[in-house]
Amino acid sequence: MRVGILAIQGDVREHERMFHRLGIATKLVRSKEHLQDLSGLVIPGGESTTIGMLMQEYGMTEEVLKYARTGQFPVWGTCAGLILMATEVVGPSPTRLALMDITADRNAWGRQVSSFEAEVPIAALGPPDFPAVFIRAPRIRRMGDTVVPLAKCQDDVVMAESGPFLVTSFHPELTEDVRVHRYFIEKIEEARANR
Ligand code: GLN
């Protein structure tokens, strides 16, 4: 197994560190050729406008979709990554992978100063609650029928999945808790078993 981490901008190294702690090999994805021979892809937090524009410029949008559409290539977007994976976005968004039928409202949790941390119960991970870090996070305003909510914070869904795709509006890579990363690895194992 090798997990790709889209390495255009954002908290790339932090994700890498988490997978390495779990003994999982990673590859930093900087061009569309780097997407070959991967088991799945993480789109990290950062600035969705920047990441999206450069994905287009490097021809990566179509290439990611080519793999994702096989149904056997899990993709996990954190924060900015969630925005890029949404079918609909409130506010400017030059690029959309549209892998998850949600409406993402950019920066709707407030500005940088109002970034916060909350203890969020996630049934799929079991106890204890997860230390969720929100940094200018998007809010999920709408979810389609194919989307399964996995966690809520103040009545808002902050983690959801749809088939092989996963989104979190918070940043598990900025904590010491590896459980969401492990959950994504389990999704990859599932996708491989279905091959
Ligand atoms: N506010 C950023 C955006 O709209 C996302 C912030 C983040 O990824 N921490 O792209």
PDB file of C-alpha atoms and ligand atoms in Angstrom:
ATOM      1  CA  MET A   1       0.000   0.000   0.000  1.00  0.00           C
ATOM      2  CA  ARG A   2       1.184   3.498  -0.796  1.00  0.00           C
ATOM      3  CA  VAL A   3      -0.842   6.603   0.006  1.00  0.00           C
ATOM      4  CA  GLY A   4      -0.385   9.681  -2.146  1.00  0.00           C
ATOM      5  CA  ILE A   5      -0.440  13.119  -0.551  1.00  0.00           C
ATOM      6  CA  LEU A   6      -1.167  15.982  -2.911  1.00  0.00           C
ATOM      7  CA  ALA A   7       1.915  18.129  -2.305  1.00  0.00           C
ATOM      8  CA  ILE A   8       1.094  21.410  -4.007  1.00  0.00           C
ATOM      9  CA  GLN A   9       0.534  23.510  -0.906  1.00  0.00           C
ATOM     10  CA  GLY A  10      -0.690  23.112   2.681  1.00  0.00           C
ATOM     11  CA  ASP A  11      -0.046  20.671   5.521  1.00  0.00           C
ATOM     12  CA  VAL A  12       1.569  17.952   3.448  1.00  0.00           C
ATOM     13  CA  ARG A  13       4.367  16.968   5.834  1.00  0.00           C
ATOM     14  CA  GLU A  14       1.943  16.683   8.721  1.00  0.00           C
ATOM     15  CA  HIS A  15      -0.121  14.066   6.857  1.00  0.00           C
ATOM     16  CA  GLU A  16       3.041  12.256   5.827  1.00  0.00           C
ATOM     17  CA  ARG A  17       4.161  12.049   9.449  1.00  0.00           C
ATOM     18  CA  MET A  18       0.843  10.505  10.540  1.00  0.00           C
ATOM     19  CA  PHE A  19       0.940   7.753   7.905  1.00  0.00           C
ATOM     20  CA  HIS A  20       4.568   7.009   8.720  1.00  0.00           C
ATOM     21  CA  ARG A  21       3.629   6.638  12.376  1.00  0.00           C
ATOM     22  CA  LEU A  22       1.167   3.960  11.231  1.00  0.00           C
ATOM     23  CA  GLY A  23       3.881   2.255   9.164  1.00  0.00           C
ATOM     24  CA  ILE A  24       2.252   3.219   5.847  1.00  0.00           C
ATOM     25  CA  ALA A  25       4.376   4.275   2.855  1.00  0.00           C
ATOM     26  CA  THR A  26       3.532   7.618   1.246  1.00  0.00           C
ATOM     27  CA  LYS A  27       4.347   9.474  -1.933  1.00  0.00           C
ATOM     28  CA  LEU A  28       4.273  13.234  -2.346  1.00  0.00           C
ATOM     29  CA  VAL A  29       2.232  13.951  -5.469  1.00  0.00           C
ATOM     30  CA  ARG A  30       3.570  16.961  -7.388  1.00  0.00           C
ATOM     31  CA  SER A  31       2.688  15.988 -10.945  1.00  0.00           C
ATOM     32  CA  LYS A  32       0.073  13.842 -12.624  1.00  0.00           C
ATOM     33  CA  GLU A  33       2.666  11.148 -13.272  1.00  0.00           C
ATOM     34  CA  HIS A  34       3.076  10.763  -9.511  1.00  0.00           C
ATOM     35  CA  LEU A  35      -0.483   9.437  -9.283  1.00  0.00           C
ATOM     36  CA  GLN A  36       0.536   6.113 -10.808  1.00  0.00           C
ATOM     37  CA  ASP A  37       0.643   3.041  -8.579  1.00  0.00           C
ATOM     38  CA  LEU A  38      -0.987   4.664  -5.569  1.00  0.00           C
ATOM     39  CA  SER A  39      -3.643   3.111  -3.325  1.00  0.00           C
ATOM     40  CA  GLY A  40      -5.412   6.370  -2.525  1.00  0.00           C
ATOM     41  CA  LEU A  41      -4.920  10.120  -2.231  1.00  0.00           C
ATOM     42  CA  VAL A  42      -5.090  12.746   0.502  1.00  0.00           C
ATOM     43  CA  ILE A  43      -5.855  16.344  -0.414  1.00  0.00           C
ATOM     44  CA  PRO A  44      -4.529  18.355   2.530  1.00  0.00           C
ATOM     45  CA  GLY A  45      -5.699  21.554   4.149  1.00  0.00           C
ATOM     46  CA  GLY A  46      -4.268  24.806   2.850  1.00  0.00           C
ATOM     47  CA  GLU A  47      -5.823  27.280   0.454  1.00  0.00           C
ATOM     48  CA  SER A  48      -8.317  25.619  -1.870  1.00  0.00           C
ATOM     49  CA  THR A  49      -8.049  28.378  -4.502  1.00  0.00           C
ATOM     50  CA  THR A  50      -4.274  27.928  -4.785  1.00  0.00           C
ATOM     51  CA  ILE A  51      -4.335  24.134  -4.673  1.00  0.00           C
ATOM     52  CA  GLY A  52      -7.179  24.013  -7.223  1.00  0.00           C
ATOM     53  CA  MET A  53      -5.583  26.445  -9.670  1.00  0.00           C
ATOM     54  CA  LEU A  54      -2.266  24.592  -9.622  1.00  0.00           C
ATOM     55  CA  MET A  55      -4.016  21.220  -9.975  1.00  0.00           C
ATOM     56  CA  GLN A  56      -5.578  22.541 -13.182  1.00  0.00           C
ATOM     57  CA  GLU A  57      -2.318  23.983 -14.428  1.00  0.00           C
ATOM     58  CA  TYR A  58      -0.464  20.697 -13.838  1.00  0.00           C
ATOM     59  CA  GLY A  59      -3.214  18.664 -15.521  1.00  0.00           C
ATOM     60  CA  MET A  60      -3.925  16.834 -12.285  1.00  0.00           C
ATOM     61  CA  THR A  61      -7.669  17.405 -11.987  1.00  0.00           C
ATOM     62  CA  GLU A  62      -8.568  15.057 -14.844  1.00  0.00           C
ATOM     63  CA  GLU A  63      -5.956  12.547 -13.760  1.00  0.00           C
ATOM     64  CA  VAL A  64      -7.277  12.380 -10.168  1.00  0.00           C
ATOM     65  CA  LEU A  65     -10.801  11.946 -11.551  1.00  0.00           C
ATOM     66  CA  LYS A  66      -9.640   9.172 -13.858  1.00  0.00           C
ATOM     67  CA  TYR A  67      -8.471   7.149 -10.839  1.00  0.00           C
ATOM     68  CA  ALA A  68     -11.318   8.203  -8.557  1.00  0.00           C
ATOM     69  CA  ARG A  69     -13.964   7.132 -11.054  1.00  0.00           C
ATOM     70  CA  THR A  70     -12.749   3.526 -10.897  1.00  0.00           C
ATOM     71  CA  GLY A  71     -14.394   3.427  -7.447  1.00  0.00           C
ATOM     72  CA  GLN A  72     -11.249   1.754  -6.113  1.00  0.00           C
ATOM     73  CA  PHE A  73      -9.189   4.806  -5.372  1.00  0.00           C
ATOM     74  CA  PRO A  74     -10.171   6.336  -2.024  1.00  0.00           C
ATOM     75  CA  VAL A  75      -9.695  10.097  -1.734  1.00  0.00           C
ATOM     76  CA  TRP A  76      -9.720  12.011   1.569  1.00  0.00           C
ATOM     77  CA  GLY A  77      -9.971  15.799   1.661  1.00  0.00           C
ATOM     78  CA  THR A  78      -9.224  17.762   4.830  1.00  0.00           C
ATOM     79  CA  CYS A  79     -10.534  21.332   5.036  1.00  0.00           C
ATOM     80  CA  ALA A  80      -9.379  22.911   1.730  1.00  0.00           C
ATOM     81  CA  GLY A  81      -9.432  19.338   0.386  1.00  0.00           C
ATOM     82  CA  LEU A  82     -13.096  19.037   1.407  1.00  0.00           C
ATOM     83  CA  ILE A  83     -13.855  22.194  -0.588  1.00  0.00           C
ATOM     84  CA  LEU A  84     -12.129  20.756  -3.668  1.00  0.00           C
ATOM     85  CA  MET A  85     -14.091  17.495  -3.353  1.00  0.00           C
ATOM     86  CA  ALA A  86     -17.515  19.149  -3.009  1.00  0.00           C
ATOM     87  CA  THR A  87     -20.052  19.207  -5.846  1.00  0.00           C
ATOM     88  CA  GLU A  88     -21.104  22.717  -4.826  1.00  0.00           C
ATOM     89  CA  VAL A  89     -19.257  25.589  -3.137  1.00  0.00           C
ATOM     90  CA  VAL A  90     -20.501  28.839  -1.611  1.00  0.00           C
ATOM     91  CA  GLY A  91     -17.911  31.465  -2.521  1.00  0.00           C
ATOM     92  CA  PRO A  92     -15.176  31.432  -5.163  1.00  0.00           C
ATOM     93  CA  SER A  93     -13.806  28.035  -6.194  1.00  0.00           C
ATOM     94  CA  PRO A  94     -12.036  27.761  -9.534  1.00  0.00           C
ATOM     95  CA  THR A  95     -11.677  23.979  -9.402  1.00  0.00           C
ATOM     96  CA  ARG A  96     -14.099  21.287  -8.344  1.00  0.00           C
ATOM     97  CA  LEU A  97     -13.492  17.547  -8.331  1.00  0.00           C
ATOM     98  CA  ALA A  98     -17.163  16.994  -7.403  1.00  0.00           C
ATOM     99  CA  LEU A  99     -16.485  13.632  -5.766  1.00  0.00           C
ATOM    100  CA  MET A 100     -18.806  14.215  -2.800  1.00  0.00           C
ATOM    101  CA  ASP A 101     -22.369  15.484  -3.105  1.00  0.00           C
ATOM    102  CA  ILE A 102     -22.150  18.279  -0.549  1.00  0.00           C
ATOM    103  CA  THR A 103     -22.358  22.064  -0.526  1.00  0.00           C
ATOM    104  CA  ALA A 104     -19.278  23.529   1.174  1.00  0.00           C
ATOM    105  CA  ASP A 105     -19.444  27.048   2.556  1.00  0.00           C
ATOM    106  CA  ARG A 106     -15.883  28.380   2.592  1.00  0.00           C
ATOM    107  CA  ASN A 107     -14.529  29.961   5.772  1.00  0.00           C
ATOM    108  CA  ALA A 108     -17.987  29.686   7.333  1.00  0.00           C
ATOM    109  CA  TRP A 109     -16.629  28.759  10.757  1.00  0.00           C
ATOM    110  CA  GLY A 110     -15.152  32.256  10.938  1.00  0.00           C
ATOM    111  CA  ARG A 111     -11.832  33.896  10.187  1.00  0.00           C
ATOM    112  CA  GLN A 112      -8.338  32.869  11.276  1.00  0.00           C
ATOM    113  CA  VAL A 113      -8.734  34.380  14.731  1.00  0.00           C
ATOM    114  CA  SER A 114     -11.758  32.241  15.380  1.00  0.00           C
ATOM    115  CA  SER A 115     -10.000  28.988  14.615  1.00  0.00           C
ATOM    116  CA  PHE A 116     -10.754  26.595  17.435  1.00  0.00           C
ATOM    117  CA  GLU A 117     -10.430  23.111  18.812  1.00  0.00           C
ATOM    118  CA  ALA A 118     -13.328  20.910  19.914  1.00  0.00           C
ATOM    119  CA  GLU A 119     -13.692  17.405  21.309  1.00  0.00           C
ATOM    120  CA  VAL A 120     -15.847  15.608  18.754  1.00  0.00           C
ATOM    121  CA  PRO A 121     -17.405  12.172  19.301  1.00  0.00           C
ATOM    122  CA  ILE A 122     -16.889   9.934  16.243  1.00  0.00           C
ATOM    123  CA  ALA A 123     -18.828   6.667  16.578  1.00  0.00           C
ATOM    124  CA  ALA A 124     -16.864   4.990  13.770  1.00  0.00           C
ATOM    125  CA  LEU A 125     -13.648   5.527  15.757  1.00  0.00           C
ATOM    126  CA  GLY A 126     -15.033   4.715  19.189  1.00  0.00           C
ATOM    127  CA  PRO A 127     -14.056   6.558  22.370  1.00  0.00           C
ATOM    128  CA  PRO A 128     -12.454   8.871  23.349  1.00  0.00           C
ATOM    129  CA  ASP A 129     -13.747  11.971  21.540  1.00  0.00           C
ATOM    130  CA  PHE A 130     -11.470  13.229  18.766  1.00  0.00           C
ATOM    131  CA  PRO A 131      -9.497  16.477  19.300  1.00  0.00           C
ATOM    132  CA  ALA A 132     -10.706  18.291  16.171  1.00  0.00           C
ATOM    133  CA  VAL A 133      -8.750  21.375  15.068  1.00  0.00           C
ATOM    134  CA  PHE A 134     -10.672  23.844  12.880  1.00  0.00           C
ATOM    135  CA  ILE A 135      -8.781  26.518  10.934  1.00  0.00           C
ATOM    136  CA  ARG A 136     -10.929  28.800   8.768  1.00  0.00           C
ATOM    137  CA  ALA A 137     -12.920  25.667   8.134  1.00  0.00           C
ATOM    138  CA  PRO A 138     -15.720  25.230   5.630  1.00  0.00           C
ATOM    139  CA  ARG A 139     -19.202  24.291   6.810  1.00  0.00           C
ATOM    140  CA  ILE A 140     -21.171  21.560   5.085  1.00  0.00           C
ATOM    141  CA  ARG A 141     -24.501  23.237   4.280  1.00  0.00           C
ATOM    142  CA  ARG A 142     -26.136  20.390   2.356  1.00  0.00           C
ATOM    143  CA  MET A 143     -25.545  16.676   1.888  1.00  0.00           C
ATOM    144  CA  GLY A 144     -26.905  14.458  -0.880  1.00  0.00           C
ATOM    145  CA  ASP A 145     -28.486  11.034  -0.247  1.00  0.00           C
ATOM    146  CA  THR A 146     -25.233   9.219  -1.039  1.00  0.00           C
ATOM    147  CA  VAL A 147     -23.376  10.985   1.776  1.00  0.00           C
ATOM    148  CA  VAL A 148     -23.103   9.421   5.243  1.00  0.00           C
ATOM    149  CA  PRO A 149     -22.377  11.762   8.171  1.00  0.00           C
ATOM    150  CA  LEU A 150     -19.689  10.435  10.542  1.00  0.00           C
ATOM    151  CA  ALA A 151     -19.277  13.278  13.033  1.00  0.00           C
ATOM    152  CA  LYS A 152     -20.950  16.458  14.145  1.00  0.00           C
ATOM    153  CA  CYS A 153     -19.761  19.573  15.943  1.00  0.00           C
ATOM    154  CA  GLN A 154     -22.345  22.081  17.176  1.00  0.00           C
ATOM    155  CA  ASP A 155     -25.015  20.398  14.981  1.00  0.00           C
ATOM    156  CA  ASP A 156     -22.881  20.709  11.836  1.00  0.00           C
ATOM    157  CA  VAL A 157     -21.525  17.649  10.040  1.00  0.00           C
ATOM    158  CA  VAL A 158     -17.723  17.863  10.129  1.00  0.00           C
ATOM    159  CA  MET A 159     -16.808  14.402   8.819  1.00  0.00           C
ATOM    160  CA  ALA A 160     -18.607  12.442   6.122  1.00  0.00           C
ATOM    161  CA  GLU A 161     -18.089   9.682   3.600  1.00  0.00           C
ATOM    162  CA  SER A 162     -19.550   8.594   0.312  1.00  0.00           C
ATOM    163  CA  GLY A 163     -18.353   5.226  -0.972  1.00  0.00           C
ATOM    164  CA  PRO A 164     -14.538   5.409  -1.121  1.00  0.00           C
ATOM    165  CA  PHE A 165     -14.455   9.151  -0.472  1.00  0.00           C
ATOM    166  CA  LEU A 166     -13.935  10.847   2.880  1.00  0.00           C
ATOM    167  CA  VAL A 167     -14.023  14.489   3.984  1.00  0.00           C
ATOM    168  CA  THR A 168     -13.200  16.218   7.258  1.00  0.00           C
ATOM    169  CA  SER A 169     -13.575  19.951   7.807  1.00  0.00           C
ATOM    170  CA  PHE A 170     -11.024  19.671  10.630  1.00  0.00           C
ATOM    171  CA  HIS A 171      -7.312  18.732  10.629  1.00  0.00           C
ATOM    172  CA  PRO A 172      -6.473  15.297  12.138  1.00  0.00           C
ATOM    173  CA  GLU A 173      -2.907  15.722  10.809  1.00  0.00           C
ATOM    174  CA  LEU A 174      -2.310  18.538  13.307  1.00  0.00           C
ATOM    175  CA  THR A 175      -2.943  16.282  16.317  1.00  0.00           C
ATOM    176  CA  GLU A 176      -1.198  13.264  17.792  1.00  0.00           C
ATOM    177  CA  ASP A 177      -4.332  11.141  17.246  1.00  0.00           C
ATOM    178  CA  VAL A 178      -3.871   8.780  14.292  1.00  0.00           C
ATOM    179  CA  ARG A 179      -7.399   7.324  14.287  1.00  0.00           C
ATOM    180  CA  VAL A 180      -8.795   9.195  11.268  1.00  0.00           C
ATOM    181  CA  HIS A 181      -5.685   8.302   9.264  1.00  0.00           C
ATOM    182  CA  ARG A 182      -6.196   4.680  10.280  1.00  0.00           C
ATOM    183  CA  TYR A 183      -9.847   4.946   9.240  1.00  0.00           C
ATOM    184  CA  PHE A 184      -8.744   6.120   5.777  1.00  0.00           C
ATOM    185  CA  ILE A 185      -6.331   3.183   5.510  1.00  0.00           C
ATOM    186  CA  GLU A 186      -9.239   0.860   6.306  1.00  0.00           C
ATOM    187  CA  LYS A 187     -11.170   2.426   3.415  1.00  0.00           C
ATOM    188  CA  ILE A 188      -8.221   1.675   1.148  1.00  0.00           C
ATOM    189  CA  GLU A 189      -8.134  -1.928   2.377  1.00  0.00           C
ATOM    190  CA  GLU A 190     -11.876  -2.210   1.666  1.00  0.00           C
ATOM    191  CA  ALA A 191     -11.445  -0.806  -1.849  1.00  0.00           C
ATOM    192  CA  ARG A 192      -8.655  -3.301  -2.524  1.00  0.00           C
ATOM    193  CA  ALA A 193     -10.748  -6.205  -1.237  1.00  0.00           C
ATOM    194  CA  ASN A 194     -13.505  -5.230  -3.692  1.00  0.00           C
ATOM    195  CA  ARG A 195     -11.158  -5.396  -6.675  1.00  0.00           C
TER     196      ARG A 195
HETATM  197  N1  GLN B   1     -10.139  28.570   4.232  1.00  0.00           N
HETATM  198  C1  GLN B   1      -9.398  27.698   3.389  1.00  0.00           C
HETATM  199  C2  GLN B   1     -10.004  27.625   1.986  1.00  0.00           C
HETATM  200  O1  GLN B   1     -11.034  28.150   1.776  1.00  0.00           O
HETATM  201  C3  GLN B   1      -9.293  26.315   3.990  1.00  0.00           C
HETATM  202  C4  GLN B   1      -8.558  26.386   5.290  1.00  0.00           C
HETATM  203  C5  GLN B   1      -7.797  25.165   5.615  1.00  0.00           C
HETATM  204  O2  GLN B   1      -7.615  24.255   4.805  1.00  0.00           O
HETATM  205  N2  GLN B   1      -7.289  25.127   6.831  1.00  0.00           N
HETATM  206  O3  GLN B   1      -9.433  27.047   1.131  1.00  0.00           O
END
